[in-house]
Amino acid sequence: MRSFYILILLVLASLLVAQVNFVDMSRFYTYAQMMEELISYQNQFPNYAKVDTIGYSSVDNLPILGIKLTENVQEEQDKPEILIIGTIHAEEVMGNELVMHNIGEILQNRDNTPYSNWLFDLEMWFIPTINPDGLSVVHGYWDENEEWIQDVFYR
């Protein structure tokens, strides 16, 4: 009997989830917001931040941007390198948030330990997302038929 009640609850829950047709993603970075903020960091901190296009997405041909953080960023130096990628799969929106937060924290605290040590000793590369096409599906968009397309089952 207990299994029957669990099955009924699962069916009801799936029906409720199926009724969802819009999820408010406004609290998370969009692709455009991330790219704009990376460029802003490069402009605000030209000695520490340099944005580079590392490739293009396969569907919409969107640039995939990375930002290099290090002291004297314009010079090529022989330092240990670190790569941090926020999102590989589109639904991993928290990866974007964490990477963008970390970039900001390092740059805002660049004169304080341990951040100053990291910038002096390391070359840090941050790529907020390598899947901008998928990220647009998670945030939602209007298609050519004026239908709202959104993956409401983000993690």
PDB file of N, CA and C in Angstrom, residues 79-152:
ATOM      1  N   LYS A  79      54.775  31.356 -15.755  1.00  0.00           N
ATOM      2  CA  LYS A  79      54.142  31.135 -14.456  1.00  0.00           C
ATOM      3  C   LYS A  79      53.280  29.890 -14.545  1.00  0.00           C
ATOM      4  N   PRO A  80      53.067  29.225 -13.436  1.00  0.00           N
ATOM      5  CA  PRO A  80      52.093  28.124 -13.433  1.00  0.00           C
ATOM      6  C   PRO A  80      50.717  28.654 -13.835  1.00  0.00           C
ATOM      7  N   GLU A  81      49.994  27.855 -14.608  1.00  0.00           N
ATOM      8  CA  GLU A  81      48.687  28.272 -15.111  1.00  0.00           C
ATOM      9  C   GLU A  81      47.574  27.452 -14.479  1.00  0.00           C
ATOM     10  N   ILE A  82      46.466  28.123 -14.252  1.00  0.00           N
ATOM     11  CA  ILE A  82      45.269  27.485 -13.702  1.00  0.00           C
ATOM     12  C   ILE A  82      44.122  27.780 -14.655  1.00  0.00           C
ATOM     13  N   LEU A  83      43.291  26.796 -14.941  1.00  0.00           N
ATOM     14  CA  LEU A  83      42.111  26.969 -15.778  1.00  0.00           C
ATOM     15  C   LEU A  83      40.887  26.590 -14.971  1.00  0.00           C
ATOM     16  N   ILE A  84      39.918  27.516 -14.924  1.00  0.00           N
ATOM     17  CA  ILE A  84      38.666  27.259 -14.219  1.00  0.00           C
ATOM     18  C   ILE A  84      37.534  27.523 -15.198  1.00  0.00           C
ATOM     19  N   ILE A  85      36.711  26.493 -15.428  1.00  0.00           N
ATOM     20  CA  ILE A  85      35.572  26.592 -16.343  1.00  0.00           C
ATOM     21  C   ILE A  85      34.295  26.518 -15.518  1.00  0.00           C
ATOM     22  N   GLY A  86      33.402  27.466 -15.769  1.00  0.00           N
ATOM     23  CA  GLY A  86      32.157  27.523 -15.003  1.00  0.00           C
ATOM     24  C   GLY A  86      31.115  26.543 -15.481  1.00  0.00           C
ATOM     25  N   THR A  87      30.804  26.561 -16.765  1.00  0.00           N
ATOM     26  CA  THR A  87      29.717  25.751 -17.294  1.00  0.00           C
ATOM     27  C   THR A  87      30.173  25.000 -18.528  1.00  0.00           C
ATOM     28  N   ILE A  88      29.928  23.708 -18.507  1.00  0.00           N
ATOM     29  CA  ILE A  88      30.112  22.889 -19.696  1.00  0.00           C
ATOM     30  C   ILE A  88      28.729  22.524 -20.223  1.00  0.00           C
ATOM     31  N   HIS A  89      27.884  21.991 -19.345  1.00  0.00           N
ATOM     32  CA  HIS A  89      26.512  21.661 -19.710  1.00  0.00           C
ATOM     33  C   HIS A  89      25.631  22.867 -19.406  1.00  0.00           C
ATOM     34  N   ALA A  90      24.715  23.176 -20.267  1.00  0.00           N
ATOM     35  CA  ALA A  90      23.935  24.410 -20.190  1.00  0.00           C
ATOM     36  C   ALA A  90      23.212  24.586 -18.866  1.00  0.00           C
ATOM     37  N   GLU A  91      22.769  23.517 -18.265  1.00  0.00           N
ATOM     38  CA  GLU A  91      21.937  23.627 -17.070  1.00  0.00           C
ATOM     39  C   GLU A  91      22.740  23.842 -15.782  1.00  0.00           C
ATOM     40  N   GLU A  92      24.032  23.964 -15.894  1.00  0.00           N
ATOM     41  CA  GLU A  92      24.868  24.148 -14.706  1.00  0.00           C
ATOM     42  C   GLU A  92      25.073  25.640 -14.433  1.00  0.00           C
ATOM     43  N   VAL A  93      23.974  26.351 -14.241  1.00  0.00           N
ATOM     44  CA  VAL A  93      24.033  27.808 -14.136  1.00  0.00           C
ATOM     45  C   VAL A  93      24.837  28.289 -12.927  1.00  0.00           C
ATOM     46  N   MET A  94      24.941  27.505 -11.892  1.00  0.00           N
ATOM     47  CA  MET A  94      25.698  27.939 -10.721  1.00  0.00           C
ATOM     48  C   MET A  94      27.194  28.019 -11.027  1.00  0.00           C
ATOM     49  N   GLY A  95      27.671  27.242 -11.984  1.00  0.00           N
ATOM     50  CA  GLY A  95      29.074  27.331 -12.376  1.00  0.00           C
ATOM     51  C   GLY A  95      29.414  28.709 -12.905  1.00  0.00           C
ATOM     52  N   ASN A  96      28.529  29.273 -13.732  1.00  0.00           N
ATOM     53  CA  ASN A  96      28.729  30.640 -14.235  1.00  0.00           C
ATOM     54  C   ASN A  96      28.817  31.622 -13.081  1.00  0.00           C
ATOM     55  N   GLU A  97      27.880  31.486 -12.148  1.00  0.00           N
ATOM     56  CA  GLU A  97      27.804  32.416 -11.022  1.00  0.00           C
ATOM     57  C   GLU A  97      29.084  32.377 -10.191  1.00  0.00           C
ATOM     58  N   LEU A  98      29.559  31.181  -9.915  1.00  0.00           N
ATOM     59  CA  LEU A  98      30.762  31.041  -9.090  1.00  0.00           C
ATOM     60  C   LEU A  98      31.992  31.614  -9.778  1.00  0.00           C
ATOM     61  N   VAL A  99      32.137  31.337 -11.069  1.00  0.00           N
ATOM     62  CA  VAL A  99      33.298  31.851 -11.798  1.00  0.00           C
ATOM     63  C   VAL A  99      33.257  33.375 -11.848  1.00  0.00           C
ATOM     64  N   MET A 100      32.105  33.945 -12.165  1.00  0.00           N
ATOM     65  CA  MET A 100      32.005  35.404 -12.231  1.00  0.00           C
ATOM     66  C   MET A 100      32.265  36.031 -10.862  1.00  0.00           C
ATOM     67  N   HIS A 101      31.774  35.407  -9.817  1.00  0.00           N
ATOM     68  CA  HIS A 101      32.033  35.905  -8.461  1.00  0.00           C
ATOM     69  C   HIS A 101      33.530  35.854  -8.146  1.00  0.00           C
ATOM     70  N   ASN A 102      34.175  34.747  -8.492  1.00  0.00           N
ATOM     71  CA  ASN A 102      35.600  34.600  -8.193  1.00  0.00           C
ATOM     72  C   ASN A 102      36.444  35.622  -8.944  1.00  0.00           C
ATOM     73  N   ILE A 103      36.126  35.863 -10.199  1.00  0.00           N
ATOM     74  CA  ILE A 103      36.862  36.869 -10.977  1.00  0.00           C
ATOM     75  C   ILE A 103      36.756  38.229 -10.289  1.00  0.00           C
ATOM     76  N   GLY A 104      35.536  38.614  -9.952  1.00  0.00           N
ATOM     77  CA  GLY A 104      35.322  39.896  -9.283  1.00  0.00           C
ATOM     78  C   GLY A 104      36.028  39.988  -7.946  1.00  0.00           C
ATOM     79  N   GLU A 105      35.966  38.919  -7.179  1.00  0.00           N
ATOM     80  CA  GLU A 105      36.604  38.925  -5.858  1.00  0.00           C
ATOM     81  C   GLU A 105      38.114  39.082  -5.974  1.00  0.00           C
ATOM     82  N   ILE A 106      38.727  38.370  -6.893  1.00  0.00           N
ATOM     83  CA  ILE A 106      40.180  38.462  -7.065  1.00  0.00           C
ATOM     84  C   ILE A 106      40.572  39.877  -7.490  1.00  0.00           C
ATOM     85  N   LEU A 107      39.862  40.433  -8.465  1.00  0.00           N
ATOM     86  CA  LEU A 107      40.214  41.771  -8.949  1.00  0.00           C
ATOM     87  C   LEU A 107      39.936  42.856  -7.914  1.00  0.00           C
ATOM     88  N   GLN A 108      38.833  42.766  -7.220  1.00  0.00           N
ATOM     89  CA  GLN A 108      38.502  43.783  -6.215  1.00  0.00           C
ATOM     90  C   GLN A 108      39.479  43.746  -5.040  1.00  0.00           C
ATOM     91  N   ASN A 109      40.035  42.577  -4.762  1.00  0.00           N
ATOM     92  CA  ASN A 109      40.947  42.417  -3.620  1.00  0.00           C
ATOM     93  C   ASN A 109      42.386  42.219  -4.062  1.00  0.00           C
ATOM     94  N   ARG A 110      42.734  42.689  -5.232  1.00  0.00           N
ATOM     95  CA  ARG A 110      44.052  42.436  -5.844  1.00  0.00           C
ATOM     96  C   ARG A 110      45.224  42.909  -4.999  1.00  0.00           C
ATOM     97  N   ASP A 111      45.005  43.861  -4.099  1.00  0.00           N
ATOM     98  CA  ASP A 111      46.096  44.375  -3.261  1.00  0.00           C
ATOM     99  C   ASP A 111      46.183  43.667  -1.913  1.00  0.00           C
ATOM    100  N   ASN A 112      45.298  42.735  -1.662  1.00  0.00           N
ATOM    101  CA  ASN A 112      45.256  42.026  -0.377  1.00  0.00           C
ATOM    102  C   ASN A 112      45.715  40.585  -0.542  1.00  0.00           C
ATOM    103  N   THR A 113      46.353  40.067   0.503  1.00  0.00           N
ATOM    104  CA  THR A 113      46.743  38.663   0.543  1.00  0.00           C
ATOM    105  C   THR A 113      45.484  37.829   0.784  1.00  0.00           C
ATOM    106  N   PRO A 114      45.298  36.707   0.131  1.00  0.00           N
ATOM    107  CA  PRO A 114      46.190  35.957  -0.752  1.00  0.00           C
ATOM    108  C   PRO A 114      46.061  36.346  -2.226  1.00  0.00           C
ATOM    109  N   TYR A 115      45.099  37.235  -2.542  1.00  0.00           N
ATOM    110  CA  TYR A 115      44.829  37.561  -3.946  1.00  0.00           C
ATOM    111  C   TYR A 115      46.054  38.151  -4.645  1.00  0.00           C
ATOM    112  N   SER A 116      46.757  39.034  -3.965  1.00  0.00           N
ATOM    113  CA  SER A 116      47.953  39.636  -4.565  1.00  0.00           C
ATOM    114  C   SER A 116      49.007  38.572  -4.847  1.00  0.00           C
ATOM    115  N   ASN A 117      49.123  37.594  -3.956  1.00  0.00           N
ATOM    116  CA  ASN A 117      50.074  36.494  -4.181  1.00  0.00           C
ATOM    117  C   ASN A 117      49.675  35.670  -5.401  1.00  0.00           C
ATOM    118  N   TRP A 118      48.394  35.386  -5.527  1.00  0.00           N
ATOM    119  CA  TRP A 118      47.917  34.609  -6.680  1.00  0.00           C
ATOM    120  C   TRP A 118      48.223  35.340  -7.978  1.00  0.00           C
ATOM    121  N   LEU A 119      47.932  36.644  -8.004  1.00  0.00           N
ATOM    122  CA  LEU A 119      48.170  37.429  -9.216  1.00  0.00           C
ATOM    123  C   LEU A 119      49.659  37.513  -9.545  1.00  0.00           C
ATOM    124  N   PHE A 120      50.494  37.585  -8.536  1.00  0.00           N
ATOM    125  CA  PHE A 120      51.942  37.664  -8.756  1.00  0.00           C
ATOM    126  C   PHE A 120      52.529  36.322  -9.193  1.00  0.00           C
ATOM    127  N   ASP A 121      52.046  35.232  -8.596  1.00  0.00           N
ATOM    128  CA  ASP A 121      52.663  33.917  -8.794  1.00  0.00           C
ATOM    129  C   ASP A 121      52.025  33.063  -9.888  1.00  0.00           C
ATOM    130  N   LEU A 122      50.800  33.369 -10.289  1.00  0.00           N
ATOM    131  CA  LEU A 122      50.046  32.485 -11.185  1.00  0.00           C
ATOM    132  C   LEU A 122      49.518  33.218 -12.408  1.00  0.00           C
ATOM    133  N   GLU A 123      49.189  32.453 -13.429  1.00  0.00           N
ATOM    134  CA  GLU A 123      48.384  32.920 -14.558  1.00  0.00           C
ATOM    135  C   GLU A 123      47.075  32.153 -14.459  1.00  0.00           C
ATOM    136  N   MET A 124      46.020  32.871 -14.124  1.00  0.00           N
ATOM    137  CA  MET A 124      44.720  32.241 -13.902  1.00  0.00           C
ATOM    138  C   MET A 124      43.810  32.537 -15.086  1.00  0.00           C
ATOM    139  N   TRP A 125      43.249  31.494 -15.676  1.00  0.00           N
ATOM    140  CA  TRP A 125      42.284  31.627 -16.771  1.00  0.00           C
ATOM    141  C   TRP A 125      40.913  31.207 -16.264  1.00  0.00           C
ATOM    142  N   PHE A 126      39.928  32.052 -16.517  1.00  0.00           N
ATOM    143  CA  PHE A 126      38.547  31.763 -16.148  1.00  0.00           C
ATOM    144  C   PHE A 126      37.693  31.801 -17.410  1.00  0.00           C
ATOM    145  N   ILE A 127      36.903  30.759 -17.617  1.00  0.00           N
ATOM    146  CA  ILE A 127      35.961  30.700 -18.727  1.00  0.00           C
ATOM    147  C   ILE A 127      34.582  30.462 -18.113  1.00  0.00           C
ATOM    148  N   PRO A 128      33.744  31.488 -18.071  1.00  0.00           N
ATOM    149  CA  PRO A 128      32.437  31.324 -17.414  1.00  0.00           C
ATOM    150  C   PRO A 128      31.581  30.236 -18.043  1.00  0.00           C
ATOM    151  N   THR A 129      31.552  30.162 -19.371  1.00  0.00           N
ATOM    152  CA  THR A 129      30.789  29.103 -20.037  1.00  0.00           C
ATOM    153  C   THR A 129      31.450  28.746 -21.357  1.00  0.00           C
ATOM    154  N   ILE A 130      31.470  27.462 -21.652  1.00  0.00           N
ATOM    155  CA  ILE A 130      31.914  27.039 -22.982  1.00  0.00           C
ATOM    156  C   ILE A 130      30.711  26.545 -23.791  1.00  0.00           C
ATOM    157  N   ASN A 131      29.508  26.825 -23.280  1.00  0.00           N
ATOM    158  CA  ASN A 131      28.286  26.412 -23.962  1.00  0.00           C
ATOM    159  C   ASN A 131      27.275  27.563 -23.998  1.00  0.00           C
ATOM    160  N   PRO A 132      27.604  28.655 -24.689  1.00  0.00           N
ATOM    161  CA  PRO A 132      26.655  29.776 -24.720  1.00  0.00           C
ATOM    162  C   PRO A 132      25.354  29.445 -25.436  1.00  0.00           C
ATOM    163  N   ASP A 133      25.388  28.527 -26.399  1.00  0.00           N
ATOM    164  CA  ASP A 133      24.150  28.136 -27.087  1.00  0.00           C
ATOM    165  C   ASP A 133      23.167  27.505 -26.101  1.00  0.00           C
ATOM    166  N   GLY A 134      23.652  26.581 -25.311  1.00  0.00           N
ATOM    167  CA  GLY A 134      22.796  25.923 -24.331  1.00  0.00           C
ATOM    168  C   GLY A 134      22.321  26.867 -23.251  1.00  0.00           C
ATOM    169  N   LEU A 135      23.186  27.807 -22.884  1.00  0.00           N
ATOM    170  CA  LEU A 135      22.809  28.767 -21.847  1.00  0.00           C
ATOM    171  C   LEU A 135      21.615  29.607 -22.290  1.00  0.00           C
ATOM    172  N   SER A 136      21.533  29.932 -23.576  1.00  0.00           N
ATOM    173  CA  SER A 136      20.388  30.714 -24.057  1.00  0.00           C
ATOM    174  C   SER A 136      19.095  29.909 -23.951  1.00  0.00           C
ATOM    175  N   VAL A 137      19.159  28.594 -24.100  1.00  0.00           N
ATOM    176  CA  VAL A 137      17.971  27.753 -23.954  1.00  0.00           C
ATOM    177  C   VAL A 137      17.517  27.725 -22.493  1.00  0.00           C
ATOM    178  N   VAL A 138      18.464  27.684 -21.572  1.00  0.00           N
ATOM    179  CA  VAL A 138      18.121  27.667 -20.152  1.00  0.00           C
ATOM    180  C   VAL A 138      17.488  28.998 -19.743  1.00  0.00           C
ATOM    181  N   HIS A 139      18.026  30.105 -20.253  1.00  0.00           N
ATOM    182  CA  HIS A 139      17.461  31.417 -19.921  1.00  0.00           C
ATOM    183  C   HIS A 139      16.165  31.686 -20.679  1.00  0.00           C
ATOM    184  N   GLY A 140      16.004  31.070 -21.818  1.00  0.00           N
ATOM    185  CA  GLY A 140      14.810  31.245 -22.620  1.00  0.00           C
ATOM    186  C   GLY A 140      14.989  32.278 -23.714  1.00  0.00           C
ATOM    187  N   TYR A 141      14.262  32.079 -24.781  1.00  0.00           N
ATOM    188  CA  TYR A 141      14.308  33.004 -25.915  1.00  0.00           C
ATOM    189  C   TYR A 141      13.042  32.813 -26.753  1.00  0.00           C
ATOM    190  N   TRP A 142      12.760  33.829 -27.572  1.00  0.00           N
ATOM    191  CA  TRP A 142      11.635  33.761 -28.496  1.00  0.00           C
ATOM    192  C   TRP A 142      12.142  33.196 -29.813  1.00  0.00           C
ATOM    193  N   ASP A 143      11.503  32.152 -30.304  1.00  0.00           N
ATOM    194  CA  ASP A 143      11.929  31.573 -31.587  1.00  0.00           C
ATOM    195  C   ASP A 143      11.294  32.325 -32.752  1.00  0.00           C
ATOM    196  N   GLU A 144      11.584  31.881 -33.968  1.00  0.00           N
ATOM    197  CA  GLU A 144      11.085  32.568 -35.162  1.00  0.00           C
ATOM    198  C   GLU A 144       9.563  32.534 -35.275  1.00  0.00           C
ATOM    199  N   ASN A 145       8.888  31.595 -34.581  1.00  0.00           N
ATOM    200  CA  ASN A 145       7.422  31.514 -34.585  1.00  0.00           C
ATOM    201  C   ASN A 145       6.802  32.277 -33.408  1.00  0.00           C
ATOM    202  N   GLU A 146       7.617  33.073 -32.755  1.00  0.00           N
ATOM    203  CA  GLU A 146       7.209  33.844 -31.585  1.00  0.00           C
ATOM    204  C   GLU A 146       6.706  32.955 -30.449  1.00  0.00           C
ATOM    205  N   GLU A 147       7.330  31.789 -30.321  1.00  0.00           N
ATOM    206  CA  GLU A 147       7.078  30.894 -29.189  1.00  0.00           C
ATOM    207  C   GLU A 147       8.222  31.031 -28.205  1.00  0.00           C
ATOM    208  N   TRP A 148       7.881  31.030 -26.911  1.00  0.00           N
ATOM    209  CA  TRP A 148       8.904  31.100 -25.870  1.00  0.00           C
ATOM    210  C   TRP A 148       9.516  29.714 -25.704  1.00  0.00           C
ATOM    211  N   ILE A 149      10.822  29.622 -25.857  1.00  0.00           N
ATOM    212  CA  ILE A 149      11.549  28.357 -25.711  1.00  0.00           C
ATOM    213  C   ILE A 149      12.412  28.468 -24.466  1.00  0.00           C
ATOM    214  N   GLN A 150      12.227  27.524 -23.537  1.00  0.00           N
ATOM    215  CA  GLN A 150      13.029  27.547 -22.323  1.00  0.00           C
ATOM    216  C   GLN A 150      13.078  26.154 -21.722  1.00  0.00           C
ATOM    217  N   ASP A 151      14.259  25.756 -21.280  1.00  0.00           N
ATOM    218  CA  ASP A 151      14.437  24.499 -20.576  1.00  0.00           C
ATOM    219  C   ASP A 151      14.164  24.779 -19.106  1.00  0.00           C
ATOM    220  N   VAL A 152      13.013  24.368 -18.603  1.00  0.00           N
ATOM    221  CA  VAL A 152      12.608  24.683 -17.244  1.00  0.00           C
ATOM    222  C   VAL A 152      13.165  23.699 -16.204  1.00  0.00           C
TER     223      VAL A 152
END
